[in-house]
């Protein structure tokens, strides 16, 4: 920003756009673009742990390393069958197959966009060097050519496998070796893995998805409800002058400030069936039948998660609402008192309307936070027992990273995104323009 | 409705604080028990306090390294987010640009994005940049969380500074950028500092990205590192409680020192003043 030193001056408006630009670029690059990519990925059969499907592609591709590696054996294997089957009809079929593969191969390696690339890769394969450069390793193929080659290889496999039944053992092993090398060669030709909305079809009828969705909604509604009502009650009670405000404020902030994963570990200990003090006292008080039910039964685990969340977030909610309460002018209450309103009427007619926007904003952020709950559940129960506390984010994480299935996992990501967008739209409609008030300036 | 605080009020208050602080209290009391007592019963106080669990917690896992990683990642995130966000927040609140509502709308939408919706493309991005198991590998995704948060809170603070200051700076011949750097930014310093604390805490607490991107033990942050103390077969409660106490101390210090500022920052977005 040394502009002014060079005597070059920006107008206020130009400077303004220049100043928001970096923020907008960053948001576009690492929030909006990735969401778009998640949408895109969700329409592919895209798995990180499967070499033929570890990228999203709309066109036919060829994995030149695998191809070069396997083409080397094709000739040898097919010739072995020919020798074995000398003089029979099979010899002719296989010879013809070999001829056709060779034609396709010659065509492939002289394709202008592949030729040079193939030579380099072939050289590397001969020297047993791994091809790590993706641009070098993969080439794209014309649809007609690729489909022709693929159907030739697939038909060839079928013919060889069909022939297995009516021959002796030696012939059999030669045939299956030939079929296997055809399969390997076939696998180096990568089909487009665009499958449209098929993943969505799978997950919209998936019982585990719906149970995760239900768990998430249940957790969100119940925990946010208790956080709001208890938080409001606490805020109303402590909205007065008293000694020790600092201590209360600190006590309220610490649970909010510690990492959720750390508080989940703490509660994990407190709920433990053997050494957990909370489980122990709950059992003594007769709230639960046995200390172990808190984490070993579905409803116990859900209760535990909600309690831990209310503990962490209710004080924070009380703090926000208290700040809102303190902005309500005393004169409103005095006027209401003069009009003969009792305490409940004053609460309903003065406090709640004045607090409405503070409550809605707090609710919006809390609901969204609760809906994307991940670390609390992941650390405290791992989604168990038997997936009974699994939230939709935890399920998405499992599919994405435990199963390395980025296509199907992205469907769950997109579902979370759409649900969050829907919740936001509903809340913003309710809150209206209040949300931006006091921020946009002049 | 300023009521007087009576005895029953203080009883309620003490009870409230006790309930809120009980988990910390119990975890601390457990951490100084000899391990054998932890599994033996529910006595509140041990007769022979020991630091055994603390020594074992530091021995079994690189706890101080986790803390250092967290400090590095959170500090870098805070510096980047605050520098970019203060420019944007200043422009949106005090300069005559168009589309202010749209820009704030995008910022708010970005703040609401669920992290799980962007984790797989971000993972691919970080992987292809070769940044897995590094500080930048976490700082980049943390910008998605911290930048909207910072812009949102800073906008409130910038708005509160009187507009007459800019008018007089303009009369004195200052360029718009000089006005920002020499007049508004220093005046907004307390607000910027508050925002920095909140951004720092948000980055410190993040779990999902830290879990997936920095999977090497030497690059783990505190939340992920601590959650790895539990093993499949035994749960070393002594180590876990001692480690919890150790990682909670810095947070308690920050909260005690800056509680007023934190509250001011938290309530700035939701309460009209």
XYZ file of C-alpha atoms in Angstrom:
715
model
C 0.000 0.000 0.000
C 2.806 2.409 -0.781
C 0.647 4.059 -3.419
C 0.508 7.484 -1.839
C 4.279 7.803 -1.667
C 4.507 7.608 -5.428
C 2.107 10.489 -5.645
C -0.642 8.230 -6.909
C -3.894 8.660 -5.050
C -6.900 6.437 -4.848
C -10.310 7.898 -4.269
C -12.159 6.750 -1.165
C -14.369 4.454 -3.201
C -11.496 2.823 -5.064
C -9.638 2.325 -1.808
C -12.783 0.792 -0.337
C -13.044 -1.834 -3.071
C -9.325 -2.519 -2.845
C -9.666 -3.086 0.905
C -12.505 -5.610 0.709
C -10.896 -7.451 -2.178
C -8.432 -9.659 -0.227
C -11.162 -10.800 2.150
C -13.538 -11.621 -0.688
C -10.875 -13.488 -2.622
C -9.967 -15.571 0.431
C -13.605 -16.353 1.214
C -14.248 -17.289 -2.405
C -11.136 -19.477 -2.605
C -11.402 -21.404 0.632
C -15.102 -21.426 1.419
C -17.254 -20.949 -1.673
C -15.079 -22.877 -4.126
C -14.711 -25.928 -1.839
C -18.476 -26.074 -1.330
C -18.941 -26.038 -5.103
C -16.373 -28.816 -5.352
C -18.202 -30.881 -2.755
C -21.328 -30.608 -4.917
C -19.306 -31.649 -7.969
C -17.589 -34.561 -6.203
C -20.904 -35.869 -4.899
C -21.886 -36.758 -8.465
C -18.923 -39.069 -9.031
C -17.956 -42.551 -7.990
C -14.847 -41.113 -6.385
C -12.753 -43.177 -3.955
C -9.305 -42.204 -2.748
C -8.300 -45.802 -2.084
C -9.085 -47.152 -5.582
C -6.528 -46.253 -8.268
C -9.099 -46.445 -11.075
C -11.464 -44.061 -9.315
C -9.251 -41.723 -7.306
C -10.060 -38.709 -9.422
C -13.207 -37.230 -10.850
C -13.289 -37.450 -14.626
C -15.893 -36.860 -17.292
C -13.795 -38.335 -20.119
C -11.977 -41.588 -20.773
C -8.432 -41.603 -19.444
C -5.530 -43.947 -19.565
C -3.165 -44.761 -16.752
C -0.020 -45.083 -18.866
C 2.105 -46.590 -16.105
C -0.293 -49.491 -15.519
C -0.842 -49.814 -19.255
C 2.835 -50.026 -20.159
C 3.423 -52.418 -17.312
C 0.688 -54.827 -18.419
C 0.985 -54.544 -22.184
C 4.408 -56.056 -21.787
C 2.845 -59.391 -20.701
C -0.067 -59.552 -23.130
C 1.914 -60.836 -26.112
C 3.648 -63.485 -24.082
C 0.452 -64.779 -22.450
C -1.566 -64.868 -25.649
C 1.225 -66.562 -27.555
C 1.417 -69.222 -24.843
C -2.255 -70.019 -25.449
C -1.717 -70.151 -29.204
C 1.128 -72.645 -28.806
C -0.929 -74.747 -26.442
C -3.915 -74.718 -28.751
C -1.948 -75.188 -31.980
C -4.103 -76.350 -34.873
C -7.471 -75.741 -33.191
C -10.095 -73.137 -33.741
C -9.009 -71.450 -30.508
C -5.565 -70.728 -31.941
C -7.156 -68.727 -34.705
C -9.429 -66.787 -32.357
C -6.581 -65.874 -30.038
C -4.277 -64.953 -32.909
C -6.955 -62.675 -34.233
C -7.461 -61.149 -30.779
C -3.731 -60.553 -30.462
C -3.705 -58.931 -33.884
C -6.544 -56.593 -32.980
C -4.992 -55.595 -29.663
C -1.779 -54.833 -31.458
C -3.636 -52.625 -33.936
C -5.253 -50.697 -31.107
C -1.937 -50.460 -29.291
C -0.113 -49.121 -32.341
C -2.878 -46.609 -32.843
C -2.693 -45.615 -29.166
C 1.043 -45.045 -29.003
C 1.014 -42.956 -32.170
C -1.814 -40.675 -31.001
C -0.263 -37.212 -31.179
C -1.260 -36.286 -27.578
C -0.049 -39.589 -26.108
C 3.005 -40.553 -28.167
C 5.743 -38.615 -26.380
C 4.209 -39.147 -22.966
C 4.022 -42.902 -23.551
C 7.653 -43.151 -24.585
C 8.806 -41.490 -21.374
C 6.536 -43.583 -19.176
C 7.463 -46.817 -20.977
C 11.144 -46.021 -20.460
C 10.543 -45.406 -16.756
C 8.575 -48.646 -16.381
C 11.390 -50.588 -18.045
C 13.776 -49.131 -15.452
C 11.348 -49.909 -12.616
C 10.951 -46.251 -11.802
C 7.611 -45.195 -10.272
C 5.711 -42.507 -12.208
C 4.607 -40.022 -9.566
C 3.845 -37.071 -11.797
C 0.095 -37.237 -12.435
C 0.297 -35.173 -15.625
C 2.770 -37.615 -17.064
C 1.017 -40.730 -15.841
C -2.507 -40.013 -17.082
C -3.562 -39.186 -20.623
C -7.035 -38.628 -22.014
C -8.567 -40.694 -24.786
C -11.238 -40.129 -27.395
C -14.525 -41.711 -26.394
C -14.892 -43.875 -29.551
C -11.348 -45.147 -29.425
C -11.476 -45.918 -25.698
C -14.841 -47.670 -25.940
C -13.657 -49.732 -28.882
C -10.522 -50.813 -27.074
C -12.414 -51.571 -23.862
C -15.035 -53.709 -25.594
C -12.312 -55.603 -27.453
C -10.528 -56.361 -24.172
C -13.748 -57.328 -22.426
C -14.900 -59.606 -25.251
C -11.439 -61.144 -25.307
C -11.650 -61.910 -21.605
C -15.066 -63.534 -22.050
C -13.838 -65.700 -24.930
C -10.834 -66.925 -23.006
C -12.855 -67.645 -19.870
C -15.548 -69.455 -21.888
C -12.905 -71.660 -23.435
C -11.569 -72.769 -20.051
C -14.234 -75.418 -19.418
C -13.386 -77.806 -22.283
C -9.617 -78.110 -21.939
C -6.974 -79.816 -19.864
C -5.212 -78.351 -16.851
C -2.241 -76.834 -18.624
C -4.497 -75.166 -21.156
C -6.665 -73.954 -18.330
C -3.839 -72.141 -16.554
C -2.638 -70.571 -19.805
C -6.169 -69.356 -20.519
C -6.718 -67.879 -17.078
C -3.298 -66.188 -17.197
C -4.278 -64.635 -20.535
C -7.650 -63.494 -19.212
C -5.973 -61.993 -16.156
C -3.569 -59.912 -18.216
C -6.441 -58.717 -20.368
C -8.238 -57.640 -17.156
C -5.151 -55.781 -15.937
C -4.789 -53.996 -19.241
C -8.468 -53.155 -19.178
C -8.107 -51.619 -15.713
C -5.584 -49.100 -16.999
C -8.315 -47.614 -19.189
C -10.211 -45.341 -16.832
C -13.906 -44.875 -17.480
C -15.601 -41.580 -16.710
C -16.864 -41.950 -13.138
C -19.633 -39.403 -13.413
C -22.741 -41.078 -12.059
C -25.081 -38.128 -11.689
C -27.427 -38.295 -8.754
C -26.944 -42.003 -8.072
C -25.106 -41.315 -4.784
C -27.995 -39.151 -3.642
C -30.427 -41.944 -4.445
C -28.365 -44.278 -2.308
C -28.156 -41.995 0.723
C -31.713 -40.697 0.620
C -32.861 -44.266 1.118
C -30.134 -45.131 3.608
C -31.491 -45.945 7.072
C -28.226 -44.926 8.735
C -28.402 -41.483 7.080
C -31.936 -40.915 8.366
C -31.062 -42.097 11.840
C -28.021 -39.760 11.863
C -30.265 -36.942 10.653
C -32.789 -37.682 13.384
C -30.034 -37.791 16.032
C -28.734 -34.440 14.820
C -32.161 -32.786 14.824
C -33.025 -34.249 18.220
C -29.713 -33.139 19.709
C -30.055 -29.654 18.193
C -33.634 -29.031 19.305
C -33.278 -30.410 22.823
C -29.906 -28.912 23.671
C -30.674 -25.487 22.185
C -34.036 -25.453 23.979
C -32.438 -26.113 27.363
C -29.574 -23.736 26.716
C -32.011 -20.960 25.880
C -34.509 -21.480 28.702
C -31.969 -22.138 31.447
C -29.729 -19.395 30.072
C -32.608 -16.912 30.068
C -33.597 -17.860 33.609
C -30.033 -17.438 34.849
C -29.707 -14.104 33.024
C -32.936 -12.806 34.601
C -31.804 -13.858 38.049
C -28.330 -12.352 37.891
C -29.471 -9.135 36.185
C -28.944 -7.015 39.288
C -26.153 -5.309 41.161
C -24.133 -7.743 43.260
C -20.658 -8.301 44.557
C -18.450 -10.676 42.590
C -19.562 -10.019 39.005
C -16.000 -10.667 37.818
C -15.932 -14.120 39.387
C -19.252 -15.035 37.789
C -18.145 -13.754 34.418
C -14.939 -15.802 34.563
C -16.796 -18.911 35.737
C -19.196 -18.550 32.848
C -16.501 -17.944 30.234
C -14.173 -20.819 31.052
C -16.445 -23.677 29.886
C -17.119 -21.696 26.718
C -13.407 -21.036 26.099
C -11.995 -24.542 26.485
C -11.877 -26.721 23.371
C -14.949 -28.921 22.933
C -12.690 -31.936 22.494
C -11.129 -31.244 25.905
C -14.508 -30.891 27.603
C -15.648 -34.081 25.866
C -12.664 -35.902 27.384
C -13.541 -34.495 30.820
C -17.145 -35.633 30.570
C -16.017 -38.976 29.252
C -14.276 -39.419 32.597
C -17.175 -38.053 34.654
C -19.643 -40.385 32.898
C -17.440 -43.477 33.074
C -19.295 -46.501 34.405
C -16.567 -47.410 36.889
C -14.657 -44.276 37.880
C -17.090 -41.572 36.763
C -18.297 -39.400 39.610
C -21.333 -38.015 37.764
C -22.446 -41.512 36.805
C -21.873 -42.571 40.408
C -23.947 -39.763 41.949
C -26.700 -40.174 39.355
C -26.911 -43.820 40.366
C -26.988 -42.889 44.066
C -29.757 -40.362 43.423
C -31.751 -42.968 41.526
C -31.746 -40.980 38.269
C -30.232 -43.937 36.449
C -30.479 -47.630 37.290
C -26.784 -48.363 36.964
C -23.675 -46.202 36.585
C -22.782 -47.859 33.295
C -25.979 -46.927 31.398
C -24.801 -43.376 30.687
C -22.381 -44.376 27.982
C -23.421 -47.934 27.160
C -27.045 -47.378 26.147
C -28.335 -45.278 23.274
C -30.632 -43.015 25.283
C -28.082 -42.702 28.097
C -25.397 -41.640 25.627
C -27.682 -39.099 23.952
C -28.596 -37.678 27.372
C -24.890 -37.474 28.273
C -24.041 -35.591 25.097
C -26.866 -33.114 25.586
C -25.909 -32.530 29.222
C -22.269 -31.901 28.275
C -23.351 -29.475 25.564
C -25.766 -27.605 27.844
C -23.041 -27.334 30.476
C -20.609 -25.845 27.967
C -22.948 -23.472 26.178
C -25.714 -22.453 28.595
C -23.450 -20.040 30.554
C -22.429 -18.386 27.291
C -26.076 -18.038 26.297
C -26.844 -16.496 29.720
C -24.052 -14.001 29.158
C -25.389 -12.909 25.753
C -28.920 -12.574 27.093
C -27.722 -10.698 30.158
C -26.033 -8.153 27.891
C -29.345 -7.792 26.060
C -31.282 -7.383 29.307
C -28.994 -4.600 30.420
C -29.834 -2.496 27.369
C -33.539 -2.410 28.272
C -34.278 1.048 29.705
C -35.471 1.054 33.324
C -38.170 3.574 32.407
C -40.066 0.937 30.404
C -40.488 -1.202 33.517
C -41.492 1.806 35.597
C -44.122 2.758 33.029
C -45.432 -0.805 32.975
C -45.592 -0.811 36.765
C -47.574 2.421 36.771
C -49.991 0.791 34.328
C -50.456 -1.967 36.885
C -48.602 -4.777 35.088
C -47.483 -7.616 37.358
C -44.107 -9.356 37.073
C -45.232 -11.928 34.531
C -46.963 -9.297 32.401
C -43.852 -7.138 32.533
C -41.754 -10.110 31.403
C -44.081 -10.918 28.506
C -44.805 -7.373 27.392
C -41.509 -5.598 28.062
C -38.615 -8.032 28.467
C -39.388 -10.519 25.702
C -40.137 -7.986 22.920
C -37.048 -5.951 23.821
C -34.937 -9.087 23.922
C -36.370 -10.595 20.753
C -33.554 -9.759 18.373
C -30.830 -10.730 20.880
C -32.588 -14.078 21.419
C -33.018 -14.728 17.709
C -29.409 -13.936 16.854
C -28.171 -16.130 19.712
C -30.561 -18.882 18.603
C -29.397 -18.672 15.007
C -25.731 -19.127 15.844
C -26.385 -21.776 18.494
C -28.700 -23.793 16.245
C -26.164 -23.792 13.416
C -23.382 -24.743 15.800
C -25.426 -27.552 17.294
C -26.491 -28.835 13.892
C -22.918 -29.270 12.694
C -21.867 -30.940 15.960
C -18.823 -33.096 15.397
C -16.074 -33.019 18.017
C -18.284 -33.463 21.104
C -19.843 -36.654 19.734
C -16.725 -37.918 17.979
C -14.647 -37.714 21.170
C -17.294 -38.544 23.779
C -19.090 -41.520 22.224
C -17.617 -41.908 18.741
C -21.225 -42.007 17.517
C -21.922 -45.155 19.510
C -23.210 -47.306 21.033
C -24.322 -48.867 17.723
C -24.540 -45.496 15.911
C -27.256 -44.337 18.288
C -25.617 -40.949 18.836
C -24.066 -40.553 15.395
C -24.663 -37.073 13.991
C -24.768 -36.370 10.292
C -21.321 -34.702 10.433
C -19.806 -37.705 12.207
C -21.339 -40.032 9.596
C -19.992 -37.833 6.779
C -16.537 -37.889 8.353
C -16.614 -41.696 8.599
C -17.562 -42.127 4.931
C -15.064 -39.498 3.753
C -12.032 -40.475 5.756
C -12.530 -43.921 7.291
C -13.857 -45.380 4.018
C -11.931 -42.920 1.787
C -15.098 -42.527 -0.255
C -15.070 -38.903 -1.335
C -17.996 -39.304 -3.751
C -20.500 -40.717 -1.303
C -19.107 -38.710 1.627
C -19.646 -35.526 -0.351
C -23.339 -36.371 -0.607
C -23.531 -36.267 3.187
C -21.504 -33.035 3.241
C -23.925 -31.501 0.775
C -26.895 -32.661 2.871
C -25.418 -30.943 5.952
C -24.795 -27.839 3.875
C -28.345 -27.717 2.528
C -29.835 -28.257 5.987
C -27.692 -25.460 7.431
C -28.647 -23.166 4.555
C -32.333 -23.903 5.164
C -32.038 -23.174 8.895
C -30.187 -19.919 8.171
C -32.790 -18.759 5.671
C -35.624 -19.409 8.114
C -33.874 -17.533 10.923
C -32.815 -14.614 8.748
C -36.418 -14.255 7.551
C -37.452 -14.081 11.221
C -34.725 -11.675 12.258
C -35.040 -9.499 9.186
C -32.701 -6.595 8.561
C -31.829 -6.277 12.261
C -28.845 -8.529 11.657
C -27.018 -5.948 9.571
C -28.110 -2.955 11.592
C -25.249 -0.984 13.063
C -22.722 -2.512 10.690
C -23.052 -0.985 7.253
C -22.328 2.570 8.368
C -23.593 5.843 7.015
C -35.144 -3.738 36.925
C -32.265 -3.469 39.346
C -33.133 -5.667 42.285
C -31.156 -5.857 45.478
C -29.092 -8.950 45.993
C -30.212 -10.866 49.084
C -28.844 -13.905 50.907
C -30.859 -16.352 48.817
C -29.440 -14.739 45.710
C -25.886 -15.357 46.839
C -26.763 -18.951 47.701
C -28.145 -19.411 44.194
C -25.074 -17.766 42.718
C -22.670 -19.987 44.646
C -24.628 -23.054 43.628
C -24.585 -21.953 39.988
C -20.838 -21.370 40.014
C -20.294 -24.663 41.829
C -22.256 -26.629 39.214
C -20.438 -24.900 36.366
C -17.019 -25.385 37.903
C -17.604 -28.881 39.307
C -16.151 -30.798 36.300
C -12.942 -28.759 36.478
C -12.770 -29.158 40.235
C -13.214 -32.919 40.064
C -10.732 -33.289 37.213
C -8.166 -31.299 39.185
C -8.769 -33.339 42.351
C -8.352 -36.550 40.344
C -5.144 -35.354 38.714
C -3.347 -35.101 42.059
C -4.521 -38.477 43.354
C -2.158 -41.441 43.206
C -3.400 -43.565 40.256
C -4.469 -46.403 42.533
C -6.935 -44.153 44.362
C -8.580 -43.005 41.116
C -10.042 -46.424 40.534
C -10.731 -47.164 44.185
C -13.636 -44.913 45.074
C -15.167 -41.492 45.076
C -13.318 -39.677 47.851
C -13.116 -35.992 47.099
C -9.742 -35.356 48.620
C -6.699 -37.529 48.618
C -4.506 -37.704 51.678
C -1.294 -38.090 49.681
C -1.347 -35.658 46.766
C 1.201 -36.466 44.071
C 2.371 -35.190 40.709
C 2.741 -38.739 39.380
C -0.052 -38.339 36.819
C 1.457 -35.113 35.507
C 4.823 -36.722 34.955
C 3.227 -39.667 33.212
C 1.032 -37.377 31.054
C 4.083 -35.513 29.784
C 6.045 -38.727 29.307
C 3.509 -40.699 27.289
C 2.684 -37.976 24.793
C 4.392 -34.769 23.622
C 1.915 -32.507 25.398
C 4.099 -29.401 25.338
C 4.714 -29.896 21.629
C 0.934 -29.998 21.080
C 0.656 -26.730 22.986
C 3.434 -25.157 20.960
C 1.764 -26.289 17.713
C -1.521 -24.817 18.877
C 0.128 -21.529 19.763
C 1.910 -21.317 16.397
C -1.170 -22.188 14.329
C -3.534 -19.955 16.318
C -1.145 -16.978 16.277
C -0.531 -17.190 12.531
C -4.252 -17.524 11.898
C -4.991 -14.527 14.111
C -2.415 -12.282 12.432
C -3.598 -13.124 8.912
C -7.302 -12.948 9.732
C -7.033 -9.636 11.583
C -4.967 -7.927 8.886
C -7.304 -8.935 6.075
C -10.474 -8.473 8.119
C -9.655 -5.002 9.448
C -9.239 -3.676 5.892
C -12.530 -5.214 4.813
C -14.412 -4.140 7.939
C -13.133 -0.577 7.583
C -14.208 -0.368 3.951
C -17.638 -1.809 4.693
C -18.353 0.475 7.631
C -16.675 3.761 6.712
C -15.999 4.078 3.004
C -18.604 4.952 0.367
C -18.663 1.660 -1.521
C -21.656 -0.113 -3.021
C -22.955 -3.624 -2.250
C -22.191 -3.338 1.479
C -25.194 -5.489 2.308
C -24.162 -8.114 -0.222
C -20.598 -8.203 1.072
C -21.744 -8.602 4.681
C -24.226 -11.215 3.516
C -21.418 -13.243 1.919
C -19.356 -12.876 5.091
C -22.243 -14.040 7.257
C -22.966 -16.955 4.921
C -19.301 -17.972 5.068
C -19.469 -17.908 8.879
C -22.414 -20.288 8.750
C -20.849 -22.834 6.381
C -20.512 -26.207 8.045
C -16.868 -27.284 8.048
C -17.815 -30.801 7.025
C -19.096 -29.404 3.705
C -15.664 -28.126 2.711
C -13.359 -30.618 4.380
C -12.796 -32.992 1.447
C -11.891 -30.340 -1.179
C -9.734 -28.557 1.416
C -8.047 -31.877 2.204
C -7.302 -32.385 -1.512
C -6.017 -28.818 -1.794
C -3.687 -29.111 1.202
C -2.520 -32.526 -0.016
C -1.691 -31.233 -3.485
C 0.158 -28.239 -2.025
C 2.210 -30.690 0.022
C 1.151 -28.920 3.219
C -0.161 -31.832 5.250
C 1.535 -31.976 8.656
C 2.621 -28.351 8.657
C 1.430 -25.138 10.291
C 0.247 -23.577 7.032
C -1.792 -26.704 6.347
C -4.023 -25.708 9.249
C -3.756 -21.937 8.931
C -5.273 -21.983 5.435
C -8.483 -23.802 6.406
C -8.684 -21.826 9.657
C -9.056 -18.654 7.609
C -12.516 -19.929 6.618
C -13.533 -19.896 10.260
C -11.695 -16.835 11.515
C -12.028 -14.341 8.675
C -15.846 -14.014 8.696
C -15.817 -13.964 12.506
C -13.218 -11.188 12.545
C -14.947 -9.068 9.901
C -18.268 -9.439 11.696
C -16.982 -8.303 15.096
C -14.604 -5.629 13.775
C -17.405 -4.043 11.762
C -19.273 -3.366 15.004
C -16.231 -1.789 16.611
C -15.304 0.381 13.616
C -18.865 1.612 13.433
C -18.707 3.024 16.953
C -15.867 5.486 16.215
C -17.239 9.010 15.553
C -17.362 9.933 11.875
C -16.283 13.520 12.588
C -12.720 12.259 12.971
C -12.520 11.358 9.317
C -14.002 14.664 8.277
C -11.342 16.595 10.162
C -8.557 14.300 8.924
C -9.753 14.951 5.380
C -9.687 18.702 6.012
C -6.114 18.345 7.246
C -5.202 16.778 3.919
C -4.884 13.103 4.937
C -5.494 10.492 2.231
C -8.187 7.896 2.980
C -5.573 5.232 3.699
C -3.656 7.540 6.040
C -6.905 8.227 7.859
C -7.385 4.501 8.304
C -3.844 3.759 9.412
C -3.110 6.750 11.609
C -6.499 7.667 13.059
C -9.141 4.986 12.906
C -7.017 1.862 13.385
C -5.309 3.123 16.583
C -8.659 4.248 17.960
C -10.153 0.854 17.205
C -7.189 -0.911 18.832
C -9.154 -2.185 21.851
C -11.775 -3.640 19.504
C -9.099 -5.153 17.286
C -7.469 -6.709 20.330
C -10.793 -8.157 21.499
C -11.394 -9.613 18.048
C -7.894 -11.074 18.067
C -8.582 -12.884 21.347
C -11.810 -14.377 19.999
C -10.165 -15.461 16.745
C -7.280 -16.975 18.673
C -9.640 -18.983 20.903
C -11.646 -20.156 17.876
C -8.481 -21.380 16.150
C -7.188 -22.961 19.369
C -10.387 -24.990 19.769
C -10.763 -26.253 16.190
C -10.894 -30.044 15.917
C -12.092 -31.402 12.561
C -9.416 -29.891 10.272
C -6.675 -30.545 12.824
C -7.755 -34.194 13.039
C -7.745 -34.829 9.282
C -4.928 -32.646 8.008
C -2.212 -32.945 10.642
C -2.285 -36.662 11.361
C 1.372 -36.926 12.355
C 1.755 -36.867 16.141
C 4.456 -34.193 15.967
C 2.084 -31.770 14.252
C -1.023 -32.359 16.346
C -2.719 -29.510 18.156
C -3.985 -29.602 21.753
C -7.605 -30.717 21.176
C -6.605 -33.593 18.877
C -3.552 -34.549 20.929
C -5.584 -34.697 24.129
C -8.299 -36.827 22.548
C -5.607 -39.362 21.579
C -4.832 -40.168 25.222
C -7.576 -42.745 25.320
C -6.439 -46.068 23.986
C -8.492 -49.030 22.910
C -8.089 -51.115 26.039
C -7.265 -49.038 29.090
C -8.201 -45.505 29.894
C -5.471 -43.742 31.853
C -7.708 -41.301 33.740
C -4.786 -39.987 35.771
C -2.888 -38.952 32.621
C -6.012 -37.558 30.996
C -7.006 -35.419 33.962
C -3.453 -34.148 34.453
C -3.166 -33.281 30.743
C -6.564 -31.581 30.866
C -5.465 -29.428 33.774
C -2.241 -28.487 31.972
C -3.973 -27.440 28.747
C -6.740 -25.613 30.585
C -4.393 -23.374 32.581
C -3.465 -21.087 29.633
C -7.152 -20.660 28.793
C -8.030 -19.798 32.379
C -5.228 -17.201 32.421
C -6.455 -15.637 29.156
C -10.046 -15.568 30.413
C -9.110 -14.043 33.757
C -6.954 -11.361 32.147
C -9.288 -10.406 29.332
C -12.775 -11.314 30.529
C -14.218 -7.830 30.028
C -12.912 -7.640 26.488
C -14.137 -11.130 25.635
C -17.626 -10.306 26.853
C -17.572 -7.040 24.899
C -16.593 -8.948 21.752
C -19.132 -11.727 22.218
C -22.027 -9.383 22.797
C -21.055 -6.895 20.090
C -22.728 -8.915 17.370
C -25.978 -9.634 19.087
C -26.887 -6.569 21.123
C -27.698 -3.160 19.776
C -26.203 -0.390 21.829
